[in-house]
Amino acid sequence: MDLRVKKTKRAIRSAFYELIKEKPLEKITVKEIAERAEINKTTFYAHYETVYDLVDQLEQEAVAEIVRQINTAQDLLDNPRAFVKGIYAALDKNWRDMDMIPAPAMTQFTAHLRNAILEKIKQDGIDSAQYENVGALLVFIFNGIAGLQTSAPELAAAQLDTIAAFVEAGVKVLPKP
């Protein structure tokens, strides 16, 4: 990618992250992002169709990066505590300002992340059909972590052990193949 394109995208994203701290997503305009990024609106449109397209691309990149950071999806079944802590670290690193994301967008994000991890489970050679509750377990993990980060970010890391213990107990009762 051209250095100018990288700098422009970085400026757009930085402007977006600043604005999402100030107002709800649905109130952010392309004009505001462009002004904050010190670019023309046409430059924004050269990279993104809408503000929601920007959010979708950020989401896709975050999902891909989170999945890349998972050592192995088998960890969910073999070492659920480590898996939960790894997901927490990856979410914390890759999905900035989670508390600013509206609930429908967060639901979409967790669904995409769940599907991407289920796909990784298949790629890792684990038959996800053997574990009918894995998808529900993933949603529980994501929503639990997102809930912690949005309601009490200062306590999230400490409360993570509670979620990890709950997931570990849940994994123990899953039917084995």
Short mmCIF file of C-alpha atoms in Angstrom, two decimals:
data_model
loop_
_atom_site.label_atom_id
_atom_site.label_comp_id
_atom_site.label_asym_id
_atom_site.label_seq_id
_atom_site.Cartn_x
_atom_site.Cartn_y
_atom_site.Cartn_z
CA MET A 1 0.00 0.00 0.00
CA ASP A 2 1.26 3.45 -0.96
CA LEU A 3 2.61 5.49 1.97
CA ARG A 4 0.20 8.35 1.18
CA VAL A 5 -2.75 5.96 1.31
CA LYS A 6 -1.56 4.58 4.66
CA LYS A 7 -1.21 8.08 6.11
CA THR A 8 -4.62 9.13 4.80
CA LYS A 9 -6.34 6.04 6.18
CA ARG A 10 -4.58 6.52 9.50
CA ALA A 11 -5.75 10.15 9.64
CA ILE A 12 -9.34 9.15 8.79
CA ARG A 13 -9.37 6.43 11.42
CA SER A 14 -7.81 8.65 14.03
CA ALA A 15 -10.41 11.33 13.33
CA PHE A 16 -13.16 8.72 13.57
CA TYR A 17 -11.87 7.41 16.93
CA GLU A 18 -11.77 10.98 18.28
CA LEU A 19 -15.31 11.64 17.12
CA ILE A 20 -16.75 8.38 18.45
CA LYS A 21 -15.62 9.49 21.92
CA GLU A 22 -17.58 12.70 21.51
CA LYS A 23 -20.84 11.56 19.95
CA PRO A 24 -22.88 8.53 18.89
CA LEU A 25 -21.97 6.79 15.66
CA GLU A 26 -25.18 7.79 13.91
CA LYS A 27 -24.36 11.48 14.48
CA ILE A 28 -20.89 11.33 12.92
CA THR A 29 -20.69 12.70 9.39
CA VAL A 30 -18.17 12.29 6.60
CA LYS A 31 -17.72 16.06 6.65
CA GLU A 32 -16.68 15.98 10.32
CA ILE A 33 -14.26 13.12 9.78
CA ALA A 34 -12.74 14.86 6.74
CA GLU A 35 -12.33 18.14 8.61
CA ARG A 36 -10.76 16.42 11.61
CA ALA A 37 -8.46 14.37 9.36
CA GLU A 38 -7.58 17.49 7.35
CA ILE A 39 -8.64 15.97 4.04
CA ASN A 40 -11.35 16.62 1.46
CA LYS A 41 -14.59 14.69 1.57
CA THR A 42 -13.73 13.27 -1.84
CA THR A 43 -10.55 11.81 -0.34
CA PHE A 44 -12.65 10.08 2.31
CA TYR A 45 -14.91 8.68 -0.41
CA ALA A 46 -11.87 7.39 -2.29
CA HIS A 47 -11.33 4.99 0.63
CA TYR A 48 -14.78 4.43 2.15
CA GLU A 49 -18.33 4.69 0.84
CA THR A 50 -19.87 5.85 4.14
CA VAL A 51 -19.07 6.17 7.83
CA TYR A 52 -20.66 2.73 8.26
CA ASP A 53 -18.36 1.33 5.58
CA LEU A 54 -15.42 2.67 7.62
CA VAL A 55 -16.80 0.94 10.72
CA ASP A 56 -17.31 -2.30 8.76
CA GLN A 57 -13.73 -2.23 7.50
CA LEU A 58 -12.41 -1.54 11.01
CA GLU A 59 -14.50 -4.45 12.25
CA GLN A 60 -13.27 -6.82 9.53
CA GLU A 61 -9.66 -5.92 10.26
CA ALA A 62 -10.18 -6.37 14.01
CA VAL A 63 -11.84 -9.77 13.51
CA ALA A 64 -9.02 -10.93 11.23
CA GLU A 65 -6.37 -9.74 13.67
CA ILE A 66 -8.09 -11.31 16.68
CA VAL A 67 -8.39 -14.65 14.88
CA ARG A 68 -4.70 -14.40 13.88
CA GLN A 69 -3.76 -13.88 17.53
CA ILE A 70 -5.53 -17.00 18.71
CA ASN A 71 -2.85 -19.67 19.10
CA THR A 72 -5.27 -22.45 18.35
CA ALA A 73 -9.02 -22.69 18.50
CA GLN A 74 -8.54 -26.05 20.24
CA ASP A 75 -7.53 -24.01 23.32
CA LEU A 76 -11.21 -23.21 23.83
CA LEU A 77 -11.75 -26.89 24.59
CA ASP A 78 -8.37 -27.83 26.07
CA ASN A 79 -7.51 -24.71 28.05
CA PRO A 80 -10.59 -22.47 28.24
CA ARG A 81 -9.09 -20.10 30.81
CA ALA A 82 -6.14 -19.34 28.55
CA PHE A 83 -8.50 -19.00 25.58
CA VAL A 84 -10.72 -16.47 27.40
CA LYS A 85 -7.71 -14.46 28.53
CA GLY A 86 -6.27 -14.56 25.01
CA ILE A 87 -9.55 -13.35 23.52
CA TYR A 88 -9.70 -10.58 26.12
CA ALA A 89 -6.16 -9.43 25.27
CA ALA A 90 -6.87 -9.56 21.53
CA LEU A 91 -10.17 -7.66 21.88
CA ASP A 92 -8.56 -5.09 24.15
CA LYS A 93 -5.74 -4.54 21.67
CA ASN A 94 -7.74 -4.58 18.46
CA TRP A 95 -11.18 -3.14 19.04
CA ARG A 96 -10.66 0.32 20.42
CA ASP A 97 -13.40 2.22 22.18
CA MET A 98 -15.75 -0.76 22.50
CA ASP A 99 -17.92 1.18 24.91
CA MET A 100 -18.61 3.73 22.15
CA ILE A 101 -19.93 1.16 19.69
CA PRO A 102 -23.75 1.02 19.57
CA ALA A 103 -25.35 -2.25 20.65
CA PRO A 104 -26.48 -3.32 17.13
CA ALA A 105 -22.95 -2.83 15.76
CA MET A 106 -21.47 -4.72 18.74
CA THR A 107 -23.91 -7.58 18.14
CA GLN A 108 -22.84 -7.69 14.50
CA PHE A 109 -19.18 -7.59 15.52
CA THR A 110 -19.55 -10.48 17.97
CA ALA A 111 -21.46 -12.51 15.35
CA HIS A 112 -18.69 -11.96 12.78
CA LEU A 113 -16.03 -12.82 15.35
CA ARG A 114 -17.93 -15.95 16.39
CA ASN A 115 -18.22 -17.08 12.75
CA ALA A 116 -14.53 -16.37 12.09
CA ILE A 117 -13.47 -18.40 15.13
CA LEU A 118 -15.81 -21.26 14.17
CA GLU A 119 -14.17 -21.19 10.73
CA LYS A 120 -10.75 -21.32 12.40
CA ILE A 121 -11.94 -24.29 14.44
CA LYS A 122 -12.80 -26.06 11.18
CA GLN A 123 -9.43 -25.10 9.65
CA ASP A 124 -7.63 -26.39 12.74
CA GLY A 125 -9.22 -29.77 12.09
CA ILE A 126 -11.76 -29.63 14.89
CA ASP A 127 -15.22 -30.73 13.85
CA SER A 128 -17.29 -27.94 15.34
CA ALA A 129 -20.39 -30.07 14.84
CA GLN A 130 -19.03 -32.30 17.62
CA TYR A 131 -19.38 -29.41 20.02
CA GLU A 132 -22.88 -28.10 19.41
CA ASN A 133 -22.54 -25.44 22.08
CA VAL A 134 -19.21 -23.97 20.96
CA GLY A 135 -20.92 -21.13 19.06
CA ALA A 136 -23.06 -20.23 22.07
CA LEU A 137 -20.01 -20.41 24.29
CA LEU A 138 -18.14 -18.01 22.00
CA VAL A 139 -21.02 -15.53 22.08
CA PHE A 140 -21.07 -15.77 25.88
CA ILE A 141 -17.34 -15.07 26.04
CA PHE A 142 -17.51 -12.07 23.68
CA ASN A 143 -20.57 -10.54 25.31
CA GLY A 144 -19.14 -11.13 28.77
CA ILE A 145 -15.88 -9.43 27.87
CA ALA A 146 -17.63 -6.59 26.04
CA GLY A 147 -19.97 -6.13 29.02
CA LEU A 148 -17.02 -5.95 31.38
CA GLN A 149 -15.18 -3.47 29.21
CA THR A 150 -18.19 -1.22 28.79
CA SER A 151 -19.62 -1.30 32.30
CA ALA A 152 -16.45 -1.34 34.38
CA PRO A 153 -13.29 -1.18 32.29
CA GLU A 154 -11.14 -0.65 35.38
CA LEU A 155 -12.42 -3.96 36.81
CA ALA A 156 -12.48 -5.93 33.55
CA ALA A 157 -9.12 -7.66 33.98
CA ALA A 158 -9.93 -8.66 37.56
CA GLN A 159 -13.40 -9.97 36.66
CA LEU A 160 -12.04 -11.89 33.70
CA ASP A 161 -11.20 -14.83 35.95
CA THR A 162 -14.90 -15.19 36.77
CA ILE A 163 -15.79 -15.47 33.09
CA ALA A 164 -12.85 -17.81 32.47
CA ALA A 165 -13.92 -20.09 35.36
CA PHE A 166 -17.51 -20.14 34.11
CA VAL A 167 -16.39 -21.02 30.58
CA GLU A 168 -14.09 -23.73 31.91
CA ALA A 169 -16.99 -25.27 33.85
CA GLY A 170 -19.18 -25.07 30.74
CA VAL A 171 -16.58 -26.74 28.54
CA LYS A 172 -16.32 -29.64 31.01
CA VAL A 173 -19.97 -30.53 30.49
CA LEU A 174 -19.87 -30.41 26.68
CA PRO A 175 -20.45 -33.83 25.14
CA LYS A 176 -17.24 -35.43 23.88
CA PRO A 177 -17.08 -36.93 20.39
#
